[in-house]
Structure formats: C-alpha cells, structure tokens
PDB file of C-alpha atoms in Angstrom:
ATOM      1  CA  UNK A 269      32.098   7.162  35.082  1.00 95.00           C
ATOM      2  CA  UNK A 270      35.134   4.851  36.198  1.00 97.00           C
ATOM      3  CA  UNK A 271      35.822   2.620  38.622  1.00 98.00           C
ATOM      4  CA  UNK A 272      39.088   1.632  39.917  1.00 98.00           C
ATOM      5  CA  UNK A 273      40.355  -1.524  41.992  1.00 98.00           C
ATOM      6  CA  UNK A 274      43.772  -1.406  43.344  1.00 98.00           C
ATOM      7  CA  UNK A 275      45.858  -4.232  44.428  1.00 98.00           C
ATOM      8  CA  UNK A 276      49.223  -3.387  45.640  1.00 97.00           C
ATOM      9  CA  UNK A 277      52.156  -5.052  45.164  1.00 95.00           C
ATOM     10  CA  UNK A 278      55.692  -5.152  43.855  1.00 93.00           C
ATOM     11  CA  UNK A 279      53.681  -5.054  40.913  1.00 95.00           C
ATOM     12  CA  UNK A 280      51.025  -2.484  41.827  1.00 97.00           C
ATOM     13  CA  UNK A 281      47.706  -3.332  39.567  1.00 98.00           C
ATOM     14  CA  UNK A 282      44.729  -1.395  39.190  1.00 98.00           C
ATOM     15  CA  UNK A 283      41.713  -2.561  37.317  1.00 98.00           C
ATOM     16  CA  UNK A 284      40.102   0.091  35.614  1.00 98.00           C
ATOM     17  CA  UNK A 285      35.979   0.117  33.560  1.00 98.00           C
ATOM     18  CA  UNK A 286      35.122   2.929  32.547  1.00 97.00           C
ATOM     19  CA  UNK A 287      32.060   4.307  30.496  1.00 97.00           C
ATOM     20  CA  UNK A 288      32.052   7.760  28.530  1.00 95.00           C
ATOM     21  CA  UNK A 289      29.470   9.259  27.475  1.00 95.00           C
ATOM     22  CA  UNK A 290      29.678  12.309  24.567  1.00 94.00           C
ATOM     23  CA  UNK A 291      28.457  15.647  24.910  1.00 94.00           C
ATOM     24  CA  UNK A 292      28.986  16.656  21.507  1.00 94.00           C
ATOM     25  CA  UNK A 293      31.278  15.103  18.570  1.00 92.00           C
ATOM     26  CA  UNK A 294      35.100  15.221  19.400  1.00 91.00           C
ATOM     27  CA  UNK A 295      37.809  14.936  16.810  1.00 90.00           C
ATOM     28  CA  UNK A 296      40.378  13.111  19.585  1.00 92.00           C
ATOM     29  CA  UNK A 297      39.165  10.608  22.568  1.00 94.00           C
ATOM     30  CA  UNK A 298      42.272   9.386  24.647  1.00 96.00           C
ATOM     31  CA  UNK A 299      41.609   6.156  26.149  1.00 97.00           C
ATOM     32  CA  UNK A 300      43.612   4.608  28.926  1.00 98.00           C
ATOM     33  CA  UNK A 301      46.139   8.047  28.821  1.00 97.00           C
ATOM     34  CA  UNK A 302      49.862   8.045  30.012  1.00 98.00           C
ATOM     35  CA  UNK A 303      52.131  10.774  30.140  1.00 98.00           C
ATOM     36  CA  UNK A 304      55.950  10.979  31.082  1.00 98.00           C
ATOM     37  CA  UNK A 305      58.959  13.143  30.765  1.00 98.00           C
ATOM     38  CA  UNK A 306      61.807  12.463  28.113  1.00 98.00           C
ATOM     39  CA  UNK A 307      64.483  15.639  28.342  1.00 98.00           C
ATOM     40  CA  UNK A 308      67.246  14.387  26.935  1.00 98.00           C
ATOM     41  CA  UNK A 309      68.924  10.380  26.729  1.00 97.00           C
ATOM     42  CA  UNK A 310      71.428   8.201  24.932  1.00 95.00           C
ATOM     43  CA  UNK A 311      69.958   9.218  21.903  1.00 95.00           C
ATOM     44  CA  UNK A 312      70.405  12.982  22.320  1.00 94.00           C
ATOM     45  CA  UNK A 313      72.540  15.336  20.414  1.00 89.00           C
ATOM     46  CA  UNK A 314      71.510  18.004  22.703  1.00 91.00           C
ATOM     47  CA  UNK A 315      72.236  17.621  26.485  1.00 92.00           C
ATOM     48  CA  UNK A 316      71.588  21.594  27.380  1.00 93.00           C
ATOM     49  CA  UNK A 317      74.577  21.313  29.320  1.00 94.00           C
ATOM     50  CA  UNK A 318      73.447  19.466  31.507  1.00 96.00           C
ATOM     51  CA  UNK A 319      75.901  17.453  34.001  1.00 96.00           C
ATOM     52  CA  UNK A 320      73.385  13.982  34.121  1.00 97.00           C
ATOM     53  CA  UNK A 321      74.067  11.648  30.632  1.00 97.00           C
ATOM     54  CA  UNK A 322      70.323  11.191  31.221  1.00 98.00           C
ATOM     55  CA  UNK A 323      67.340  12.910  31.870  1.00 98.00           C
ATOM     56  CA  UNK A 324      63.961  11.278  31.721  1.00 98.00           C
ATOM     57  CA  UNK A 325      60.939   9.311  33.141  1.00 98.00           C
ATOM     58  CA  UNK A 326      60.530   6.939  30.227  1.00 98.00           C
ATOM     59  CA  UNK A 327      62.582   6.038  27.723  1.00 97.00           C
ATOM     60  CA  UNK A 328      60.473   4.340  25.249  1.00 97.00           C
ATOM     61  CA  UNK A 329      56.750   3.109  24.244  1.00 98.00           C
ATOM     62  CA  UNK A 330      56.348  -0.224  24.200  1.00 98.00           C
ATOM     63  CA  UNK A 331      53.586  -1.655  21.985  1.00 98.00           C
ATOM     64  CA  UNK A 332      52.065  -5.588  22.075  1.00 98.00           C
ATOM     65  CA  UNK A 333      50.045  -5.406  18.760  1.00 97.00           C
ATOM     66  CA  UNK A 334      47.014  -7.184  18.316  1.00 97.00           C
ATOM     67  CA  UNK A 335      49.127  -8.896  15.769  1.00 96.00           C
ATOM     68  CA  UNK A 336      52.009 -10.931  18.298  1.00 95.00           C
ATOM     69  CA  UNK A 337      54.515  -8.188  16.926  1.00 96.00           C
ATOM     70  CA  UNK A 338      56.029  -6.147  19.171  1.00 98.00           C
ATOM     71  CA  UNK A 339      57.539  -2.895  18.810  1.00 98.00           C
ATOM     72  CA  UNK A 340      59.884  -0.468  20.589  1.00 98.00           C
ATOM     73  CA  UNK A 341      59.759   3.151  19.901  1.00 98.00           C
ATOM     74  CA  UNK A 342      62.874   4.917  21.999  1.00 98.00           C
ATOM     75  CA  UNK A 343      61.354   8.812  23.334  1.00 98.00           C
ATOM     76  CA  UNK A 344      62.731  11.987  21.871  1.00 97.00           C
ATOM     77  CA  UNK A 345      62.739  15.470  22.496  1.00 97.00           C
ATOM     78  CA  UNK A 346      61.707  17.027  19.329  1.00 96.00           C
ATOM     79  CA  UNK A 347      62.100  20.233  18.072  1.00 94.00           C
ATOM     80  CA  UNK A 348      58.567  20.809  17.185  1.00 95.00           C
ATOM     81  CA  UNK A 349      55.527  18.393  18.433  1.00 97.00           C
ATOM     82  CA  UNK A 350      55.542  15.172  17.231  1.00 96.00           C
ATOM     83  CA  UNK A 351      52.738  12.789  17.026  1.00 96.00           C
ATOM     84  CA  UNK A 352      53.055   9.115  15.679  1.00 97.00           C
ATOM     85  CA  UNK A 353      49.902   6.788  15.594  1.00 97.00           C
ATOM     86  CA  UNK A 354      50.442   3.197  15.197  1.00 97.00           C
ATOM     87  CA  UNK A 355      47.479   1.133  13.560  1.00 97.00           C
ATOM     88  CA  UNK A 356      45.732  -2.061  15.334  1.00 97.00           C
ATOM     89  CA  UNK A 357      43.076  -4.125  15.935  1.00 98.00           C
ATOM     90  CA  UNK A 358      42.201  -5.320  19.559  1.00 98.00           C
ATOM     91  CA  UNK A 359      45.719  -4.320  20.816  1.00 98.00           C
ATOM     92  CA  UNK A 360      47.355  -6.568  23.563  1.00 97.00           C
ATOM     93  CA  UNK A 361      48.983  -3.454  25.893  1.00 98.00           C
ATOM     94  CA  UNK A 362      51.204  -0.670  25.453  1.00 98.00           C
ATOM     95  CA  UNK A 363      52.863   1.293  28.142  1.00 98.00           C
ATOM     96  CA  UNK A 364      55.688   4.241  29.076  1.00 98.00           C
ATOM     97  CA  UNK A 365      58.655   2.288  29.896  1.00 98.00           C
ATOM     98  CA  UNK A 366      61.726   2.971  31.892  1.00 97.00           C
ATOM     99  CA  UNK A 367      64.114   0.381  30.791  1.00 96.00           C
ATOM    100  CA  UNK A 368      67.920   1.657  32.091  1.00 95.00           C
ATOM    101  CA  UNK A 369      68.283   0.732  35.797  1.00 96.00           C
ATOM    102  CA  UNK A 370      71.607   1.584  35.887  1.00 96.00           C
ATOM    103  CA  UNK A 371      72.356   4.565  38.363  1.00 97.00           C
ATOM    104  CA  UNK A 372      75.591   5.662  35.863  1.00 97.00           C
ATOM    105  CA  UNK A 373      72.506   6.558  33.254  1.00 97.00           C
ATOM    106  CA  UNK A 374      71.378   9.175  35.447  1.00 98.00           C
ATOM    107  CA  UNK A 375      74.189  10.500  38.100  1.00 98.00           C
ATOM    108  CA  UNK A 376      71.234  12.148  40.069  1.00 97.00           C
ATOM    109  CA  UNK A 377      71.441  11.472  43.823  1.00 97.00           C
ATOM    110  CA  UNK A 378      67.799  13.615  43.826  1.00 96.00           C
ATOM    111  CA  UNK A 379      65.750  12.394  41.164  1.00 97.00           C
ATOM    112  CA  UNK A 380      66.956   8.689  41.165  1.00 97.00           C
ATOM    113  CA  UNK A 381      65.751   8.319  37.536  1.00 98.00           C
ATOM    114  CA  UNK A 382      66.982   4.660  37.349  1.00 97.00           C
ATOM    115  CA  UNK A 383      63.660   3.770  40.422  1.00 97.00           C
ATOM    116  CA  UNK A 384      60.953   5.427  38.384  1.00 97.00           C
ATOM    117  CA  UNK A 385      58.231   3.120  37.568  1.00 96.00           C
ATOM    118  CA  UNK A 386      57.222   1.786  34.064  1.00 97.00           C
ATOM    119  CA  UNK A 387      53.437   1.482  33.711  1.00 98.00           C
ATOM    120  CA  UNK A 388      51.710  -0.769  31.221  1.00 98.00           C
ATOM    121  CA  UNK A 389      48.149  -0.871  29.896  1.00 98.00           C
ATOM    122  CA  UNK A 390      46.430  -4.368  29.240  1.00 98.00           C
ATOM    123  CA  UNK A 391      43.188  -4.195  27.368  1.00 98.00           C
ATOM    124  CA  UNK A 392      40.315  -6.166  28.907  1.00 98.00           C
ATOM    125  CA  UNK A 393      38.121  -7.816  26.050  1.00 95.00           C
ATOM    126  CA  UNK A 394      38.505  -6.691  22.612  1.00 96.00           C
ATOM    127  CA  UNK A 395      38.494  -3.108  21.800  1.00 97.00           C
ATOM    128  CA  UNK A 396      38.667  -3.419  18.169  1.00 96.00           C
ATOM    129  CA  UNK A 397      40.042  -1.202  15.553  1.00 97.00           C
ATOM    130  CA  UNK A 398      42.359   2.064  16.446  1.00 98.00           C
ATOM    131  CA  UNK A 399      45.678   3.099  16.822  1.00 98.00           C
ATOM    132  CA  UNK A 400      48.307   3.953  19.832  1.00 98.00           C
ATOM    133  CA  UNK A 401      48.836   7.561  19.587  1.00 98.00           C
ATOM    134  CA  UNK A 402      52.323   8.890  21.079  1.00 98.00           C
ATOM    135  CA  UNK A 403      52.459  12.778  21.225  1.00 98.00           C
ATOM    136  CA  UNK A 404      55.907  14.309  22.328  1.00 98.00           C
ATOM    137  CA  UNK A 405      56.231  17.808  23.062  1.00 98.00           C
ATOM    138  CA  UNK A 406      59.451  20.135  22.856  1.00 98.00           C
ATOM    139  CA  UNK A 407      60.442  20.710  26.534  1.00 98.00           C
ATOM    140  CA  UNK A 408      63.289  23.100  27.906  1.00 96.00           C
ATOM    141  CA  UNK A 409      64.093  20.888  30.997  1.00 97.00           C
ATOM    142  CA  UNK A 410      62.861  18.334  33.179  1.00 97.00           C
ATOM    143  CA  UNK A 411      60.116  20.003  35.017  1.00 97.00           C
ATOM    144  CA  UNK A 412      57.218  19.369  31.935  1.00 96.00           C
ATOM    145  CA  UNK A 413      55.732  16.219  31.255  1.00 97.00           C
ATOM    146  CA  UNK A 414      56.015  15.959  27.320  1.00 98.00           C
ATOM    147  CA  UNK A 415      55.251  12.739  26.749  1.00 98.00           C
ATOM    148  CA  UNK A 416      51.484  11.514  26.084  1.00 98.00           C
ATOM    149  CA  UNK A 417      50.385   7.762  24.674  1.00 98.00           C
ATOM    150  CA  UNK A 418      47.020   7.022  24.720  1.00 98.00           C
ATOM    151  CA  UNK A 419      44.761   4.381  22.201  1.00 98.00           C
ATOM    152  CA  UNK A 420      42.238   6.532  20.318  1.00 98.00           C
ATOM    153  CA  UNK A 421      39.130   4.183  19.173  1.00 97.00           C
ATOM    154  CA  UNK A 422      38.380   4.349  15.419  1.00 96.00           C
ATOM    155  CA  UNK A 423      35.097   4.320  15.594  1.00 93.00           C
ATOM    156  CA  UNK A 424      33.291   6.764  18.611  1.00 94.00           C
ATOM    157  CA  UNK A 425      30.003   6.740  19.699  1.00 92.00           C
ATOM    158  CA  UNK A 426      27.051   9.188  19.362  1.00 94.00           C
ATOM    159  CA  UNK A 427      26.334  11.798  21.040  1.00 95.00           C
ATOM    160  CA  UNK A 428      24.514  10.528  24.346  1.00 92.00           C
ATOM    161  CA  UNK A 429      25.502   6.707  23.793  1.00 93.00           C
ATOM    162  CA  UNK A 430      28.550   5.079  26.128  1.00 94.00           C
ATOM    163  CA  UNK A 431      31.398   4.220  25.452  1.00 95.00           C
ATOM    164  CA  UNK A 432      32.633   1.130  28.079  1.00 97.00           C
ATOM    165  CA  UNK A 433      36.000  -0.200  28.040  1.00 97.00           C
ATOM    166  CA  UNK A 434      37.759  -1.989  30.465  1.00 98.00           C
ATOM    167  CA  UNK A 435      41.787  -2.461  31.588  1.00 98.00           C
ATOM    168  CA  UNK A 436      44.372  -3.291  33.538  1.00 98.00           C
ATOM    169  CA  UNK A 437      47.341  -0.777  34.578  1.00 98.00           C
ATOM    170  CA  UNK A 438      50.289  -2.682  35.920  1.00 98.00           C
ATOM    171  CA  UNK A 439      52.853  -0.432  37.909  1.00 97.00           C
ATOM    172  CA  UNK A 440      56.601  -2.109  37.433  1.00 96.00           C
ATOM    173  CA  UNK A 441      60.382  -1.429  37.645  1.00 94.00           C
ATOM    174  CA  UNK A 442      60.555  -3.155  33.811  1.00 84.00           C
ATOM    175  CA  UNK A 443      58.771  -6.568  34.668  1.00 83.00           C
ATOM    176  CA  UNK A 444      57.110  -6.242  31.155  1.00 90.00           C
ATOM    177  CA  UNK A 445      59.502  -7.463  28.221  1.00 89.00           C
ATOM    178  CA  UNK A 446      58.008  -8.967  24.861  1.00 94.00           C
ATOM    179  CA  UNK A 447      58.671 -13.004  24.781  1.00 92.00           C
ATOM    180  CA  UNK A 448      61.582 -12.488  22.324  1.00 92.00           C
ATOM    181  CA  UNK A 449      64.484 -10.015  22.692  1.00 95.00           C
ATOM    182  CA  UNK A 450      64.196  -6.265  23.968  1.00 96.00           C
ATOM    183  CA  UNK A 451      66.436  -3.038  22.729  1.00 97.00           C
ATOM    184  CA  UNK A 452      68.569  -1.932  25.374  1.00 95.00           C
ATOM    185  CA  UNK A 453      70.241   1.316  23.825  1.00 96.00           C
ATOM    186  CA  UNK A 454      69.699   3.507  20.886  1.00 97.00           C
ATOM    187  CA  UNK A 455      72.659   5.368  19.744  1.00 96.00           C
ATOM    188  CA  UNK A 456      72.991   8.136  16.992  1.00 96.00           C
ATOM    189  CA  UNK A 457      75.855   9.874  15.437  1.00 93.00           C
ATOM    190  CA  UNK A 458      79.013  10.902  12.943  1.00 89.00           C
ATOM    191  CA  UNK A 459      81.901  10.285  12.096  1.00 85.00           C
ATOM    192  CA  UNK A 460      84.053  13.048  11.690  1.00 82.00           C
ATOM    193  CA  UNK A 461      86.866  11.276   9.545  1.00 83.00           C
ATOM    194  CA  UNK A 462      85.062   8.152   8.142  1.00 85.00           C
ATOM    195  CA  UNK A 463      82.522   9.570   5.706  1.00 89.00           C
ATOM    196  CA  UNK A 464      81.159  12.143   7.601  1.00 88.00           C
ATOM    197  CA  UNK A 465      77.904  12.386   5.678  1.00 91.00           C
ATOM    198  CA  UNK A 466      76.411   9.640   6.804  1.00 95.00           C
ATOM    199  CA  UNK A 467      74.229   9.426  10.010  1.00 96.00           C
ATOM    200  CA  UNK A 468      75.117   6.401  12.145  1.00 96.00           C
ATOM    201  CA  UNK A 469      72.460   4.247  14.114  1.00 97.00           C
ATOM    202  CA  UNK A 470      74.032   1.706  16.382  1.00 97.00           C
ATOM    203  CA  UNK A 471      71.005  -0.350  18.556  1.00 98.00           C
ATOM    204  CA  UNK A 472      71.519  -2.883  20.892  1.00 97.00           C
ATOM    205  CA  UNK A 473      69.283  -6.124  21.295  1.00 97.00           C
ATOM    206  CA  UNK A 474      69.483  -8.941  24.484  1.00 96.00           C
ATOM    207  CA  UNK A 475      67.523 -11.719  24.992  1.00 95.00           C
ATOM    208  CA  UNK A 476      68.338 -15.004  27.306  1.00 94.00           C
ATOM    209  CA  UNK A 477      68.793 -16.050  23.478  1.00 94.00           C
ATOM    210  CA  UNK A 478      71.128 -14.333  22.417  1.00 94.00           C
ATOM    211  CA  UNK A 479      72.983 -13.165  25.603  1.00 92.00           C
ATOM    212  CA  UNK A 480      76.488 -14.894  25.221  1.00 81.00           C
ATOM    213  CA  UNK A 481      75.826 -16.176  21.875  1.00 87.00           C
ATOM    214  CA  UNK A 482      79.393 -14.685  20.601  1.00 84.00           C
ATOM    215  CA  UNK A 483      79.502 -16.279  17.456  1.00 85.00           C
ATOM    216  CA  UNK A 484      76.166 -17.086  14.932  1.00 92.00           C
ATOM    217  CA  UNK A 485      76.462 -16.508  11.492  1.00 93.00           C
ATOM    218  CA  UNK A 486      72.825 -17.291  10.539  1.00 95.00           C
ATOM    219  CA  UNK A 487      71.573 -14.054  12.915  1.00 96.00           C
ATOM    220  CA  UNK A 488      70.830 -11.286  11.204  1.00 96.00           C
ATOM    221  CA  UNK A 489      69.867  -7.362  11.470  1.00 97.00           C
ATOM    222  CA  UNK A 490      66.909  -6.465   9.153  1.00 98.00           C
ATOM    223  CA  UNK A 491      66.606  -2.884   8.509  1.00 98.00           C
ATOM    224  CA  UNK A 492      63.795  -0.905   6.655  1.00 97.00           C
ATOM    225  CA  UNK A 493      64.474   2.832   5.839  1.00 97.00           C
ATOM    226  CA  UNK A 494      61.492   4.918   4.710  1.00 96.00           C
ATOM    227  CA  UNK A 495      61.376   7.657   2.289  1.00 95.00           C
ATOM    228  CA  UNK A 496      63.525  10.584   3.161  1.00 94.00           C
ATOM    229  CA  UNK A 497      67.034   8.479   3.452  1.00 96.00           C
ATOM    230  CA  UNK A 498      68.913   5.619   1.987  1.00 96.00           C
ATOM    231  CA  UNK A 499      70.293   2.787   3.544  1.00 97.00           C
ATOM    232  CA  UNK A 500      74.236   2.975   2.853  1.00 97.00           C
ATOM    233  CA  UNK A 501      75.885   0.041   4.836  1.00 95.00           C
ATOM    234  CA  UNK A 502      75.032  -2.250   7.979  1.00 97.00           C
ATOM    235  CA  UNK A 503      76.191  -4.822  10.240  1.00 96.00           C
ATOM    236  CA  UNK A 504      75.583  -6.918  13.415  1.00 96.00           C
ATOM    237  CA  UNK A 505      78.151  -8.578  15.727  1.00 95.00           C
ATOM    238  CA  UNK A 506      78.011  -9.746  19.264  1.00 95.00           C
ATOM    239  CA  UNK A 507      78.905  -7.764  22.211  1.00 93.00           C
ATOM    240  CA  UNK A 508      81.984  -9.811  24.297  1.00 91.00           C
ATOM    241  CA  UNK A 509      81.958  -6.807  27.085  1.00 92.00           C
ATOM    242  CA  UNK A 510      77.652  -7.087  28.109  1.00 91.00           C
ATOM    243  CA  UNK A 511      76.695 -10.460  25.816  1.00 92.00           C
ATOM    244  CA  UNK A 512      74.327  -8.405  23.918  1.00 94.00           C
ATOM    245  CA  UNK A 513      74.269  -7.898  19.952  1.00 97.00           C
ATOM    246  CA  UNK A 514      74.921  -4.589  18.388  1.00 97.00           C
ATOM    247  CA  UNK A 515      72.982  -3.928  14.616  1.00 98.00           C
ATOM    248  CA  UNK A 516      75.000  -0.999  13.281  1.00 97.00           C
ATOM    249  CA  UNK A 517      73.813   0.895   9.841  1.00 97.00           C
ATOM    250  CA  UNK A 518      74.090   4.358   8.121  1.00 97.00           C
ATOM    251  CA  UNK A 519      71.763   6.748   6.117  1.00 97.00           C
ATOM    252  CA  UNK A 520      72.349   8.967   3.533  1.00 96.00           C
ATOM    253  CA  UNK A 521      69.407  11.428   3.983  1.00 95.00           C
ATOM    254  CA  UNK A 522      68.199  12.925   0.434  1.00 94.00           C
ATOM    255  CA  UNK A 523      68.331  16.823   1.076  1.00 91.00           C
ATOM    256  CA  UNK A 524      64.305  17.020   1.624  1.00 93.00           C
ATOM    257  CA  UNK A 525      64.558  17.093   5.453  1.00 90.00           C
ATOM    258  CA  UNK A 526      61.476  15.126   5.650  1.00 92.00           C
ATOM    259  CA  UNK A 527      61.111  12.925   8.691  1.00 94.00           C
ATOM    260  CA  UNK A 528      62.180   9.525   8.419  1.00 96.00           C
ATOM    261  CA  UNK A 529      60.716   6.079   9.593  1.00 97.00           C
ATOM    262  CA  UNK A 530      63.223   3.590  10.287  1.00 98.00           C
ATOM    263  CA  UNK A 531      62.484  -0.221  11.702  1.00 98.00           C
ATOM    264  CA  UNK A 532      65.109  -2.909  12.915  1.00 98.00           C
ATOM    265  CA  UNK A 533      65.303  -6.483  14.605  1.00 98.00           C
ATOM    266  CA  UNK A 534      67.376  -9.779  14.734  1.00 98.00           C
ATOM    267  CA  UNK A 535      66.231 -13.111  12.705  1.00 97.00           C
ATOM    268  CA  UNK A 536      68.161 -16.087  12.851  1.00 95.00           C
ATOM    269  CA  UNK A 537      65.467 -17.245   9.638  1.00 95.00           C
ATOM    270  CA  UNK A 538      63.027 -18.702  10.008  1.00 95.00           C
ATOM    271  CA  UNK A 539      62.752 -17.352  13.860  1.00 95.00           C
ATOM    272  CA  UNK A 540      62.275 -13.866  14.941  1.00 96.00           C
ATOM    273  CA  UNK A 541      64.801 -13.059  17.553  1.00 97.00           C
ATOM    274  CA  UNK A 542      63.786  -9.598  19.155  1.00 98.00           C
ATOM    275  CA  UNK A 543      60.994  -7.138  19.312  1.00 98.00           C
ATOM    276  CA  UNK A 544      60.680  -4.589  16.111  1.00 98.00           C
ATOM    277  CA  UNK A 545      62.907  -1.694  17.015  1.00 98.00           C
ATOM    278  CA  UNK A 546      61.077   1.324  15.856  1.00 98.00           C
ATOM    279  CA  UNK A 547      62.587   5.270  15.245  1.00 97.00           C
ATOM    280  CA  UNK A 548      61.402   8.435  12.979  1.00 96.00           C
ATOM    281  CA  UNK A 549      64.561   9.910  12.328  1.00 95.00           C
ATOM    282  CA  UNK A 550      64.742  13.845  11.037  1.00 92.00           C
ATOM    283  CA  UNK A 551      67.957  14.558   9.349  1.00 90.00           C
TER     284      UNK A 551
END
C-alpha cells in the first residue's frame, strides 16, 4: 500500500509512506527505486558515433550518508552489468542527478538533455542499516533506461509482517548540492606520447570556496586507488578559465583486469573541501 502527496513547485515534492507486505522470502527488496538513462558522457571512450558529446538523463548518483560524508559516483555505460552497493546506516538521501546544464553538453535541439530533472530521495525517520544499490545496464542507445538506484534494507521482514517506510522525493533542475564542494566533470584518458601506459583521471571540483581561489598551497587532492592499479603521479591546480580546481592523477593497472575502486576530494587540512568523488574504473 502507498500513499502519495504531491506539492508542486519549482521544486516538485511528493511525500511518499508506504507499507509492504511479503508473500514469500525475496533475495532483493528495492525501496524508494529510481531509474535513468546514461548512453554515453564526458567520461566515455565510446560515443557510437554519435554527433551529441552527450547522451544521458543522469549523470551521477549522489549519496548523503548517514555518516555527513558525501559521495559522487559519475554513471557509466558498462560493458557487462554492473552493480555497486554502498553500506549505511539511516542514510540522509540519495538521488539520480543531472548536473551539466549547459546546452553545448548535449547539442540536441529534441531531447534538451541539459532541462531533465534530477530527483532526490530524503528518508523520513530512521531506516536503519542497508546499503544504496546502483545497477547499470549495457545499453546500445538512448531509448533504454539502464540506470537503477534503489536502498535495499538489511534486515526484511517475515513473511505476512509490513514493512512501513516513509520519504520524500524532491523533483529539481540540480537544487541539491552537498554543503561542501560538488564534482563538475570526470575526464578519462591517454597520452599517446607522454607515457602512454598510464590511464589519466582528470576531475574537477567547485565550491563558493574554492571558486576563484587561484592560488592555495595548503589545498590538496587525496586519492585512494584500490586493488587492481597503482597510483603513479598526481596533482591539483586551480582553473583561471571557470575558477574551479582540477585533481589530475594516473594508474598503472596490474595486468589482472579486475575492476578498480578509485576515491578523490580536496582538503585544505584540517577542513574537508568537497564531496568524496567516487569511480570503479576497469582497465
């Protein structure tokens, strides 16, 4: 059973309660469920030949952890499905973002891309232990939505009990931003003459902060690499042409092919300067 109140508005919010009840044991419940469509972006080495830079609904999920960290996770197109599941305990919101505005991102006088709506989900009350769960599914072109994020409860009910839960989905054109800085673009590639083995990640961070803060030498990039990879060189310098800051590294992957989790943001110690920028990278 759910119930829904709607209040419209240039930020459109429905309150949702809901109450499930189990007909027999499930391995998977999806609880407050989003899905989106991610063909191809800035962070694409494929673009199908496609004429638009970018193609997609959402670029990113954006998680508020129970915690007060919050993380970024940019949308891919994967070759095979992917699914990610990110541990917490009485989560503040997550949500399907569409962060680039900018018309140039998209070239599509049809779709308009750059007016799609982000939506965010704000938990009501606690709802204790689980994890965000982001599926994304291999699509050929634009027309699929492959792109699911839902929470999934650690602990379910039995079989004939309820399960109530209550939240707020807030419909926005990217009014939701963590209190610190926010990525703005994830970029991935090679060099071709400057040590071509290496894998380049260049991510860009703004923040009222740090926007036209050209020169800080106590801010600083702090990069994790996972197994799979190591972390060769990075660095971090302001932006003069947008007043945002650029974190730059490369990876040496280490022949296994195994997917690899990656995790970046600004400090200017002791402070935290940005939201945690968050990738699985496969070589």
């Amino acid at each position: 059973a759910y119930r829904f109140e709607i209040e419209p508005g240039e930020v459109t919010v429905m309150q949702v309660k809901m109450a499930i009840y189990l007909r027999q044991p499930v391995k998977v419940l999806g609880v407050a469920p989003l899905t989106s469509m991610f063909w191809h972006g800035e962070n694409s080495a494929e673009k199908y030949g496609d004429f638009r830079p970018e193609v997609h609904d959402s670029d990113g999920l954006l998680v508020a952890h129970g915690s007060g960290e919050w993380l970024w996770r940019p949308l891919t197109n994967p070759d095979a499905i992917r699914s990610s599941a990110f541990a917490d305990v009485n989560p503040r919101g997550f949500g399907l973002l569409q962060r680039d505005r900018s018309f140039s991102s998209y070239e599509d006088l049809e779709a308009n891309y750059q007016s799609r709506p982000s939506v965010w989900v704000e938990p009501v009350g606690n709802w204790g232990r689980g994890a965000i769960r982001l599926i994304e599914i291999p699509t050929p072109d634009e027309t699929n939505d492959n792109i699911v994020a839902f929470w999934q409860p650690e602990q379910l009910p039995a079989v004939g009990e309820s399960l109530v839960l209550e939240y707020r989905l807030h419909w926005n054109m990217g009014q939701i931003k963590p209190p610190s800085g926010h990525t703005v673009a994830t970029r991935i590639g090679h060099s071709k003459t400057h040590e071509p083995d290496l894998t380049r990640f260049v991510v860009d961070f703004d923040s009222p902060f740090l926007h036209g803060r050209y020169a800080d030498p106590e801010i600083e990039a702090v990069v994790s690499v996972g197994a799979g990879a190591t972390l060769v060189h990075q660095s971090i310098q302001s932006n003069p042409n947008n007043g945002a800051w650029r974190a730059a590294f490369a990876l040496r992957p280490d022949g296994t092919g195994r997917p690899v989790e990656l995790r970046c943001f600004l400090r200017r110690p002791p402070h935290i300067l940005t939201e945690t920028w968050s990738y699985r990278w496969t070589p």
